[in-house]
Short mmCIF file of C-alpha atoms in Angstrom, two decimals:
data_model
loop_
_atom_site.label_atom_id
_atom_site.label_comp_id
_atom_site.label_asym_id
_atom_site.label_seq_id
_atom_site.Cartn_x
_atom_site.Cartn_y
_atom_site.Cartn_z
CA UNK A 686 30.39 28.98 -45.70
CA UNK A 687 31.18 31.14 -48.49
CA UNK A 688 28.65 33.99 -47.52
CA UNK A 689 31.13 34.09 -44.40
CA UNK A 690 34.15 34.47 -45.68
CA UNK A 691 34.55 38.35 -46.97
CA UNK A 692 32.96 39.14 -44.01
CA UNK A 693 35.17 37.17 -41.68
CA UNK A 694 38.25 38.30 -43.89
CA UNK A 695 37.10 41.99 -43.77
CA UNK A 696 36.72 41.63 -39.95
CA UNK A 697 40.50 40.11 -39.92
CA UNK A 698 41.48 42.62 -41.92
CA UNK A 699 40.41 45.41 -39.44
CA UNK A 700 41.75 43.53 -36.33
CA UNK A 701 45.12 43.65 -37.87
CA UNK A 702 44.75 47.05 -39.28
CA UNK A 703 43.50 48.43 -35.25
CA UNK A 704 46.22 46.21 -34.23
CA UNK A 705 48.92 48.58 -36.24
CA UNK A 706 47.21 51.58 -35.47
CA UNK A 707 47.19 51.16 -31.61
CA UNK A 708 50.33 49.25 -31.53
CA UNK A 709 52.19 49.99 -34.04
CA UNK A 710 54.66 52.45 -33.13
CA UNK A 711 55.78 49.31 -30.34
CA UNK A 712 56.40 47.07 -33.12
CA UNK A 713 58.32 49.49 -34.73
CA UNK A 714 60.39 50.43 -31.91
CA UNK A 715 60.78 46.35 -31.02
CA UNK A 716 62.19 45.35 -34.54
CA UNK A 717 64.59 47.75 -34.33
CA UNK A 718 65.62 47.40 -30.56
CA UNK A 719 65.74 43.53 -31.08
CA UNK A 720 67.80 44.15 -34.59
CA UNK A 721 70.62 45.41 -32.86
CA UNK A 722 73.92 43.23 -31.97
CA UNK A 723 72.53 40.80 -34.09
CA UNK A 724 74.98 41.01 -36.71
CA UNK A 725 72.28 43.07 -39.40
CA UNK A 726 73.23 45.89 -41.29
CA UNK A 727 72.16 48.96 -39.84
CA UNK A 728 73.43 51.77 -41.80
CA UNK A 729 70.06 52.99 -43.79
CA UNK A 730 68.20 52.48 -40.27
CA UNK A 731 70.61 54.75 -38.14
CA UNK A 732 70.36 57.51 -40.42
CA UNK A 733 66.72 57.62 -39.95
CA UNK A 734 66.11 57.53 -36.25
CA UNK A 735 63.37 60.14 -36.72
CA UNK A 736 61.39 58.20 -39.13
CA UNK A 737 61.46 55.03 -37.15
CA UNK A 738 61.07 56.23 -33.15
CA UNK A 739 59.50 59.31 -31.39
CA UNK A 740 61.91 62.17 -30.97
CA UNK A 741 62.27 65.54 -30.01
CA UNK A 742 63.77 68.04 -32.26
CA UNK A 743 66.40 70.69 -31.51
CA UNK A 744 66.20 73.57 -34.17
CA UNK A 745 69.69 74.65 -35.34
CA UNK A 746 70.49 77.93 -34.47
CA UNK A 747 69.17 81.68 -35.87
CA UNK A 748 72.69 82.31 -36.77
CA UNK A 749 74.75 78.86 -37.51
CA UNK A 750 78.06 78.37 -37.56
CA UNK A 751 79.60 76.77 -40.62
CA UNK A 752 83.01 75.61 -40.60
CA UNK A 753 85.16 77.35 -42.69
CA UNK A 754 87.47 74.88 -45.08
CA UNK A 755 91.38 74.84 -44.81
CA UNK A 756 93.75 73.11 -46.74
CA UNK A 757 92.21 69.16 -47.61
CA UNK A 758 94.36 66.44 -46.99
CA UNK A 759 93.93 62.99 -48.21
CA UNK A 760 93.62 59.75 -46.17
CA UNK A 761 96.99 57.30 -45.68
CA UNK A 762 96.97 54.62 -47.75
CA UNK A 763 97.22 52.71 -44.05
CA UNK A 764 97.65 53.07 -40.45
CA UNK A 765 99.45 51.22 -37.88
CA UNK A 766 98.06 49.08 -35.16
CA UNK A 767 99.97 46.78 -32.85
CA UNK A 768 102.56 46.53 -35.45
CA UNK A 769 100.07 45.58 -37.89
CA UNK A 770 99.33 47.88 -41.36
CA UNK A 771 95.79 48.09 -41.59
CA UNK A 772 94.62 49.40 -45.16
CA UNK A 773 92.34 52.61 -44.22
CA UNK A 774 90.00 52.04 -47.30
CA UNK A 775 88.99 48.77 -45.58
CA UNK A 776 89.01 49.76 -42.37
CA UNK A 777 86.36 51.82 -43.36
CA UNK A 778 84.44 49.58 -45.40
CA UNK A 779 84.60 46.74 -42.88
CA UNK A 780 83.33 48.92 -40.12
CA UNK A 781 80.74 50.54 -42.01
CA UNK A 782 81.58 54.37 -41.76
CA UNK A 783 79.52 56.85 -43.06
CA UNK A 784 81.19 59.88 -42.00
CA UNK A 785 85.16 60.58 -41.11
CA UNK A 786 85.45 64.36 -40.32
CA UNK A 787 88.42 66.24 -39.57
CA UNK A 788 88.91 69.65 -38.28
CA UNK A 789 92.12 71.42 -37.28
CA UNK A 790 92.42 74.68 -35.37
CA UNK A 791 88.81 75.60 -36.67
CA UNK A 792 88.90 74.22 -40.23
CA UNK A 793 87.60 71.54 -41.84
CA UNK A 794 90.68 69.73 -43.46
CA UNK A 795 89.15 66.58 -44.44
CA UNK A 796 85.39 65.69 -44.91
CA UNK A 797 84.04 62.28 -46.10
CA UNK A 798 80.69 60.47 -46.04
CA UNK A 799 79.96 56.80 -47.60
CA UNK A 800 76.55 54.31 -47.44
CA UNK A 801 73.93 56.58 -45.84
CA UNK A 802 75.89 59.60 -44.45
CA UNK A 803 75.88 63.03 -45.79
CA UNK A 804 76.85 66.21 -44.97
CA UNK A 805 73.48 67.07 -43.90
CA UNK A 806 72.35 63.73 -42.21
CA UNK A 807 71.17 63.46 -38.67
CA UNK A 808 73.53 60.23 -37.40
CA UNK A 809 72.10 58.31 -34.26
CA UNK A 810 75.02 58.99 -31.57
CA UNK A 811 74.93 55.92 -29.16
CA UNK A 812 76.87 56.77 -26.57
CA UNK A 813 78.46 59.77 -27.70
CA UNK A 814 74.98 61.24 -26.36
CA UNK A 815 76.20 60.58 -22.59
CA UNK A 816 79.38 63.61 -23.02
CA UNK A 817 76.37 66.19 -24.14
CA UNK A 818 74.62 65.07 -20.91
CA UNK A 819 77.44 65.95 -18.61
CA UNK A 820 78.07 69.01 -20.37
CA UNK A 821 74.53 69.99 -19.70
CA UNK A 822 75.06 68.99 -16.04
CA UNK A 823 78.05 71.08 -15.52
CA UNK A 824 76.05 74.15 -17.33
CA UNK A 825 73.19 73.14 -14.79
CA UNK A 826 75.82 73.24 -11.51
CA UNK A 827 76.79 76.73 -12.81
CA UNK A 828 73.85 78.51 -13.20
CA UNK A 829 72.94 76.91 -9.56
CA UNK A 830 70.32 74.30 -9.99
CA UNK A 831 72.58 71.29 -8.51
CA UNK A 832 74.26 73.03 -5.94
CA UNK A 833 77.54 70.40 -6.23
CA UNK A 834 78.45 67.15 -7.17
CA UNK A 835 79.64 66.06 -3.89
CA UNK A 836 75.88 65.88 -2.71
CA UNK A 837 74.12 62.62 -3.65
CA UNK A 838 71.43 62.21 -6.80
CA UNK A 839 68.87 60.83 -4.48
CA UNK A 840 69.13 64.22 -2.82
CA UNK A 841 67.14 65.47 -5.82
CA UNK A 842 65.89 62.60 -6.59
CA UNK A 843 63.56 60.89 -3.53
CA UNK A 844 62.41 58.38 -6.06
CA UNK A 845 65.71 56.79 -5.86
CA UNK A 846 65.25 55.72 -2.41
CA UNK A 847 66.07 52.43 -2.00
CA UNK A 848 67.45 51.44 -5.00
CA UNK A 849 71.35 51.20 -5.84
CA UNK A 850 71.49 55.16 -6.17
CA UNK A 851 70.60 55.99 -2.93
CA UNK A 852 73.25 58.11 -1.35
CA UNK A 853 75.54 58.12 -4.41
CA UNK A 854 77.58 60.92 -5.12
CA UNK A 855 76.03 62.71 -8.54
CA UNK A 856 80.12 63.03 -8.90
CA UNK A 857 80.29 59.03 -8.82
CA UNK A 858 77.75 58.61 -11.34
CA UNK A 859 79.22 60.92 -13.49
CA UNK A 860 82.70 58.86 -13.45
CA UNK A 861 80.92 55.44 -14.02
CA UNK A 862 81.62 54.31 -10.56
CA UNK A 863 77.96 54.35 -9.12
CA UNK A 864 78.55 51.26 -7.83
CA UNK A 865 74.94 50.14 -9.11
CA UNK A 866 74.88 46.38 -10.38
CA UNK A 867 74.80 45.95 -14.55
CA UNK A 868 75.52 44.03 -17.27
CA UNK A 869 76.66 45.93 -20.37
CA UNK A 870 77.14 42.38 -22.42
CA UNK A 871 75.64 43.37 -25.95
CA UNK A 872 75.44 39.37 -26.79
CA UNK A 873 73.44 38.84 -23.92
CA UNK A 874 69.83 38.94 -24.49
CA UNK A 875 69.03 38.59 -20.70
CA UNK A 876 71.62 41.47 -19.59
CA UNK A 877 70.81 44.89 -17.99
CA UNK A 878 71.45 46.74 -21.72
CA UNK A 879 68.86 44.88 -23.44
CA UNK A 880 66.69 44.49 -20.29
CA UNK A 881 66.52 48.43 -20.73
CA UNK A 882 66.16 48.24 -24.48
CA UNK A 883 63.31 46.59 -23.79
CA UNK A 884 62.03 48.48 -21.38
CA UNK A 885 61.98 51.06 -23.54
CA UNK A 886 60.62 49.36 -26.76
CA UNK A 887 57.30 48.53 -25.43
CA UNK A 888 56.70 51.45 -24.20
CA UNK A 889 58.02 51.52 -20.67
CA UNK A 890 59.51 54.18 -18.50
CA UNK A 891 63.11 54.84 -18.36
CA UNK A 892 62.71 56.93 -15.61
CA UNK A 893 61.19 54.11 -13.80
CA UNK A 894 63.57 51.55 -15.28
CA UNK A 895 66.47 53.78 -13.02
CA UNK A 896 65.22 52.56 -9.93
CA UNK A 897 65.53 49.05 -10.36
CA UNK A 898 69.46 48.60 -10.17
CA UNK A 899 70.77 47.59 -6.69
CA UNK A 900 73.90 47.93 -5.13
CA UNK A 901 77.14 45.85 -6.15
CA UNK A 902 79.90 48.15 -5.41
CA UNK A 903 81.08 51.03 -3.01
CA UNK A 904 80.49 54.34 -5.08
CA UNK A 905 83.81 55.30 -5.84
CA UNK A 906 85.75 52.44 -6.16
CA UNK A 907 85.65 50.59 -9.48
CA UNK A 908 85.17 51.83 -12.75
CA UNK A 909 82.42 50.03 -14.64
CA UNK A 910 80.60 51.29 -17.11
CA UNK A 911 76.97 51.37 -16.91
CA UNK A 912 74.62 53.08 -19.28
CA UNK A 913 71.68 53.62 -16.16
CA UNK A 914 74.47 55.88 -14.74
CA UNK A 915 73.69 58.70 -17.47
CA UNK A 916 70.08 58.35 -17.52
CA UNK A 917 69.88 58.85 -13.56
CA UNK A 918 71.84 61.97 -14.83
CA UNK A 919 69.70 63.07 -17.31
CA UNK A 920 66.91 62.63 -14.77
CA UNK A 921 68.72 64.58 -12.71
CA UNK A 922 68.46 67.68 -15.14
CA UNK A 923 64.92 67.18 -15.77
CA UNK A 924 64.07 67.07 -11.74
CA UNK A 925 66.95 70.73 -10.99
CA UNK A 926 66.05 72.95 -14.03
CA UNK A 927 62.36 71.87 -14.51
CA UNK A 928 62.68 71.52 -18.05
CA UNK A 929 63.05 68.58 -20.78
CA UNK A 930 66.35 67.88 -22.02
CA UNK A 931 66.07 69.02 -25.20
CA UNK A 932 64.41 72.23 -24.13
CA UNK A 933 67.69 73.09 -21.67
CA UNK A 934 69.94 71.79 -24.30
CA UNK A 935 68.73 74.06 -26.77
CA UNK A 936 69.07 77.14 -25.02
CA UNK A 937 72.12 76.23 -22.89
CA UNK A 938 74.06 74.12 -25.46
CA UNK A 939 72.45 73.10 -28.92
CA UNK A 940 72.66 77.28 -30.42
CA UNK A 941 75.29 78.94 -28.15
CA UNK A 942 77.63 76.51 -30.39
CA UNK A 943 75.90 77.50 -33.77
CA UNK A 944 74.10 74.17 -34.36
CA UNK A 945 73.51 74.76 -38.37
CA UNK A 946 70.98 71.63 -38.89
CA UNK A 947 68.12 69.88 -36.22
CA UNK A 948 69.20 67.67 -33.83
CA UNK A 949 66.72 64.83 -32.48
CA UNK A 950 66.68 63.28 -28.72
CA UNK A 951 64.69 59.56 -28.99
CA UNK A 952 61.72 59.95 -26.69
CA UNK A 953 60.04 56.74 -24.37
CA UNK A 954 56.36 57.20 -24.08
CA UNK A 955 56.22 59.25 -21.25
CA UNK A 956 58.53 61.86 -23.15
CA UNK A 957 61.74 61.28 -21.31
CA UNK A 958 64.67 61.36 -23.44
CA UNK A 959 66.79 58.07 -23.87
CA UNK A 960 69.99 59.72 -22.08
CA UNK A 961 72.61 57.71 -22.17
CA UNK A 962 72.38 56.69 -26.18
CA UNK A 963 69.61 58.51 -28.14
CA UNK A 964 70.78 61.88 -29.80
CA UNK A 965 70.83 62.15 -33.27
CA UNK A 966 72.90 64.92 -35.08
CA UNK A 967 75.31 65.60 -38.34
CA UNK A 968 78.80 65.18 -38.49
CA UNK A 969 79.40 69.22 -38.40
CA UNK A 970 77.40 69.62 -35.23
CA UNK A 971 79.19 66.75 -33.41
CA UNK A 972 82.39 68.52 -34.04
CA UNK A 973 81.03 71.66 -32.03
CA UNK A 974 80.93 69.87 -29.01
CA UNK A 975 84.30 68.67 -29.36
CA UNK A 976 86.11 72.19 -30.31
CA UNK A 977 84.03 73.56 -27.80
CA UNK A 978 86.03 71.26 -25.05
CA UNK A 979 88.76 72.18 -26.73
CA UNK A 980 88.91 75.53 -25.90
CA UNK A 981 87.83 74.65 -22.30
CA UNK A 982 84.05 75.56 -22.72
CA UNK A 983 84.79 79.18 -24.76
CA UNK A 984 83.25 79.65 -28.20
CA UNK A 985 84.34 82.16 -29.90
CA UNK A 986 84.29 84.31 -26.67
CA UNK A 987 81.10 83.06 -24.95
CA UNK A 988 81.85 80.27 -21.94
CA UNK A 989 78.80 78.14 -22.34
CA UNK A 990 80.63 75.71 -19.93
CA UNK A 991 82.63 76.71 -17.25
CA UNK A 992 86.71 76.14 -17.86
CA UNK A 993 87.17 74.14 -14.32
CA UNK A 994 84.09 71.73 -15.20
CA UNK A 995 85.81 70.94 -18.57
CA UNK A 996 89.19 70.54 -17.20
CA UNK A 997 87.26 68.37 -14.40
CA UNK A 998 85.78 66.15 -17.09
CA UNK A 999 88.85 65.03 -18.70
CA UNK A 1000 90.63 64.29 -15.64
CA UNK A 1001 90.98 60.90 -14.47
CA UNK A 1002 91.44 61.96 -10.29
CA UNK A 1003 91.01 58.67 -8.62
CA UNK A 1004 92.93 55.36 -9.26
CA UNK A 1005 90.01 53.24 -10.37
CA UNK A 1006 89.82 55.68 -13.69
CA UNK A 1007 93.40 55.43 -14.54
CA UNK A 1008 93.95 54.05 -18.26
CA UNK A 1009 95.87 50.87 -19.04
CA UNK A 1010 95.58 47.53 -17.23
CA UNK A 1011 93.63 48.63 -13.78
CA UNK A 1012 92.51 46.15 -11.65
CA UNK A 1013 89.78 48.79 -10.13
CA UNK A 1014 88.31 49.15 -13.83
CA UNK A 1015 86.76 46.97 -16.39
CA UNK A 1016 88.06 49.26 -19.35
CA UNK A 1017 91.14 49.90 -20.62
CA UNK A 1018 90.64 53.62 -21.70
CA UNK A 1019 90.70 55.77 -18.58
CA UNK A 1020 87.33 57.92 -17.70
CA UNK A 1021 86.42 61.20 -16.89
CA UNK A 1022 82.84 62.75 -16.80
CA UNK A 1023 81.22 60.85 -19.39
CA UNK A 1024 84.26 61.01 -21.54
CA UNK A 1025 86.97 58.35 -22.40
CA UNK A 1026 90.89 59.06 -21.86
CA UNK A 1027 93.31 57.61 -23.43
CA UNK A 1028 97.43 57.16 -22.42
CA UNK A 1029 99.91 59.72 -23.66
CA UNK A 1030 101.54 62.73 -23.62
CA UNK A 1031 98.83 64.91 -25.79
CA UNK A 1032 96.18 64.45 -22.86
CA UNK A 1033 93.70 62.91 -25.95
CA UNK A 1034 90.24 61.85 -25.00
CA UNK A 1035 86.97 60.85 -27.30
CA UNK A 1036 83.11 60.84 -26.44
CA UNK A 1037 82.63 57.09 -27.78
CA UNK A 1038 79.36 55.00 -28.42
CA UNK A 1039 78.40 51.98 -29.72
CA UNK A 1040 78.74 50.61 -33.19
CA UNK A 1041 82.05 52.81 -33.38
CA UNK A 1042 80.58 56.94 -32.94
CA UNK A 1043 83.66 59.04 -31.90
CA UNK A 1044 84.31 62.86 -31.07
CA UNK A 1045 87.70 62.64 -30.67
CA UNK A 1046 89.43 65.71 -29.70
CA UNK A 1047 93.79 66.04 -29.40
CA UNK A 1048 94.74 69.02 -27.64
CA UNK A 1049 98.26 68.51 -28.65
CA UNK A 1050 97.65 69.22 -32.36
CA UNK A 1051 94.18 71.33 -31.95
CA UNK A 1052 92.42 68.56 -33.86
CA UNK A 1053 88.76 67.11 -33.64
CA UNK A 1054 87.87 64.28 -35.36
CA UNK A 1055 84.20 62.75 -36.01
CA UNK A 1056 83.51 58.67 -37.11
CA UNK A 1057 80.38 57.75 -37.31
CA UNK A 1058 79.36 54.26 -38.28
CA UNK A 1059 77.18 51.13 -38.78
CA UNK A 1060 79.71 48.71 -37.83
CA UNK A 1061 77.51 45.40 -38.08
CA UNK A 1062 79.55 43.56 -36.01
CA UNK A 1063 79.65 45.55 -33.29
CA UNK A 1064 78.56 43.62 -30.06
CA UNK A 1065 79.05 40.12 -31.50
CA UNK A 1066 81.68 39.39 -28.92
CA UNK A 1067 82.99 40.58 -26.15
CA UNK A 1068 86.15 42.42 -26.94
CA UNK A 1069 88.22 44.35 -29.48
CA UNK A 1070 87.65 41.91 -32.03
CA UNK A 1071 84.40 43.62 -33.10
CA UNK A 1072 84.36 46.59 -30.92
CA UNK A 1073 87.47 47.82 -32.73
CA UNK A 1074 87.91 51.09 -30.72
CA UNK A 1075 91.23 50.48 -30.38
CA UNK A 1076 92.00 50.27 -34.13
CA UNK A 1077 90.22 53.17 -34.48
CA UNK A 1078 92.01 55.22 -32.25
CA UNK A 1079 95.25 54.09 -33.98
CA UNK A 1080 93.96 55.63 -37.40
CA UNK A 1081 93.03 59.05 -35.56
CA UNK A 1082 96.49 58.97 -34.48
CA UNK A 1083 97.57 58.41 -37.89
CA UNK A 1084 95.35 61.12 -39.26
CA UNK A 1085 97.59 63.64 -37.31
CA UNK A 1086 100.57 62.38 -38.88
CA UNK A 1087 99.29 62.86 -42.06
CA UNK A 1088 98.29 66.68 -41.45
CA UNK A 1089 101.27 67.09 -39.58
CA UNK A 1090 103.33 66.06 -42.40
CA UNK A 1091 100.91 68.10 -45.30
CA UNK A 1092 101.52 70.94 -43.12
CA UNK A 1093 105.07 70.66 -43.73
#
């Protein structure tokens, strides 16, 4: 018995060891898809999305552009919400920010980074990765290779036959309004979100994964938001320019707004980028995309996205995307082309995603203003209480105020 047991442990020992090596990079990717909502700390993990999950990378441009510093301000003591004072210090703490980034008419006028952030680390974007995508689709309708948004996606498509996309307007899908079934419930380990989390942890195809959705709604007609929605667009811009993602994003997008560091699109195993939630980039470079829609698609000169598309993007033009209480919607921010809109008079609006990741942009006072962050308890429940989006937007507001009032 004892003759056999180095032998037995050495043959163990390799099993587990051919185990890791064949499916290891699954295990990896299923830890971390099954750590999130959960209520664990993510903060060292999302500011290493290249180490953990295969990626693309975007290299920053031959000539970057670095934002030039203004005058720095320093962060309230508090902001309002709801007629509560919030202390900002632990608003940030509590949500787990790593980066708060302010620019104002082209200068950086506040710039701070806590846990795992930096200046020059690559933050995974959520959601925020679904307003590149329908930037890239408006560059794509442009230059021609999606002839309008009026036709439907299955037009390109033919795979979608069948499915809840069939004859929906690329323009629907854009606005959240596909009408496809889905359940966006974070807490839910059997809803459509994880389903696709899944998907994509052990290795399956996302492009597949699109197909599977069937019809609950006319397109058109109710705002809900659904994550398949962007990766049937970033399909879409695979299938017109015959290119990856990251390839058309890099010429079209990624260096035409100086991109000074990599960015980094999560791949499935079939090298499809994870559309609607994987891009990974620094606090700078977010800000690009949101001065760049600030000046309606011109930087510095060169329209990398046409004015009307941009314009078109932050417009809510049907009922169902109104802000505010809206029977027709299941959100109470209003919605454009992959963007969120918010009430007012300044015409505001923020690329958003999960775990609180914000581009907001205020036309009104020419500012853009980058959060990202690790918020743990993102997802725990079901509404503001640990989404706090809301809150947040209240402190951008009251970031204005405060360079309003420095600028005298």
């Amino acid at each position: 018995m004892k003759r056999l047991w180095k032998p037995a442990v050495i043959t163990l020992l390799l099993v587990i060891g051919a185990t890791l090596w064949v499916f290891g990079d699954k295990i990896q990717r299923l830890r971390w898809a099954t750590s999130l909502f959960s209520g664990a700390e993510q903060y060292e993990q999302f500011s290493s999305i290249p180490e953990l999950l295969p990626t693309s990378k975007l290299e920053p441009a031959a000539e970057p552009f670095i934002w030039p510093e203004g005058k720095m301000i320093s962060l309230p003591d508090t902001f309002d919400h709801s007629g509560r004072a919030i202390r900002v210090a632990e608003f940030l703490a509590e949500t787990d920010t790593s980066a708060l980034l302010l620019i104002k008419d082209g200068e950086i006028r506040s710039e701070n980074y806590y846990l795992t952030g930096g200046k020059d680390v690559q933050w995974i974007s959520f959601s925020v990765a679904k307003s590149f995508i329908s930037a890239l689709v408006g560059i794509a309708v442009s230059e021609g290779h999606i002839k309008s948004i009026e036709e439907p996606a299955s037009a390109y498509l033919p795979e979608l036959a069948g499915s809840g996309y069939e004859g929906v307007r690329i323009k629907d899908i854009l606005q959240m309004s596909s009408g496809a079934s889905w359940n966006e419930d974070y807490s839910d380990f059997d809803s459509d979100i994880n389903r696709m989390g899944r998907v994509f942890a052990l290795g399956g195809s996302l492009d597949e994964f699109i197909t599977t959705l069937s019809r609950d709604f006319d397109p058109g007609t109710y705002n809900r938001y659904n994550s398949t929605d962007t990766q049937v667009l970033g399909r879409l811009l695979v299938a017109t320019t015959g290119r990856s993602i990251s390839e058309y994003m890099t010429e079209k997008l990624w260096h035409p707004i100086g991109a000074e560091a990599p960015g980094y699109w999560i791949l499935d195993n079939y090298g499809m980028e994870m559309a609607f939630a994987g891009y990974n980039a620094t606090a700078r470079d977010y800000a690009k995309l949101g001065f760049l829609y600030l000046n309606d698609g011109n930087w510095f000169g060169q329209q990398v996205i046409d004015a009307e598309w941009v314009r078109a993007s932050l417009t809510a033009d049907a009922p169902h995307l109104e802000p505010g209480d809206n029977p027709a919607s299941n959100n109470v921010f209003g919605y454009g082309f992959q963007w969120w809109l918010f009430d007012g008079d300044d015409e505001d609006y923020s690329a958003i995603g999960v775990y609180n990741q914000f581009i907001y942009v205020n036309p009104a006072e020419r500012v853009v203003i980058v959060k990202l962050s690790a918020n743990s308890d993102y997802g725990m429940t079901q509404d503001e209480s640990s989404y706090r989006e809301e809150e947040t937007l209240s402190l951008f507001r009251e970031l204005l105020g405060t360079v309003e009032r420095d600028d005298g």
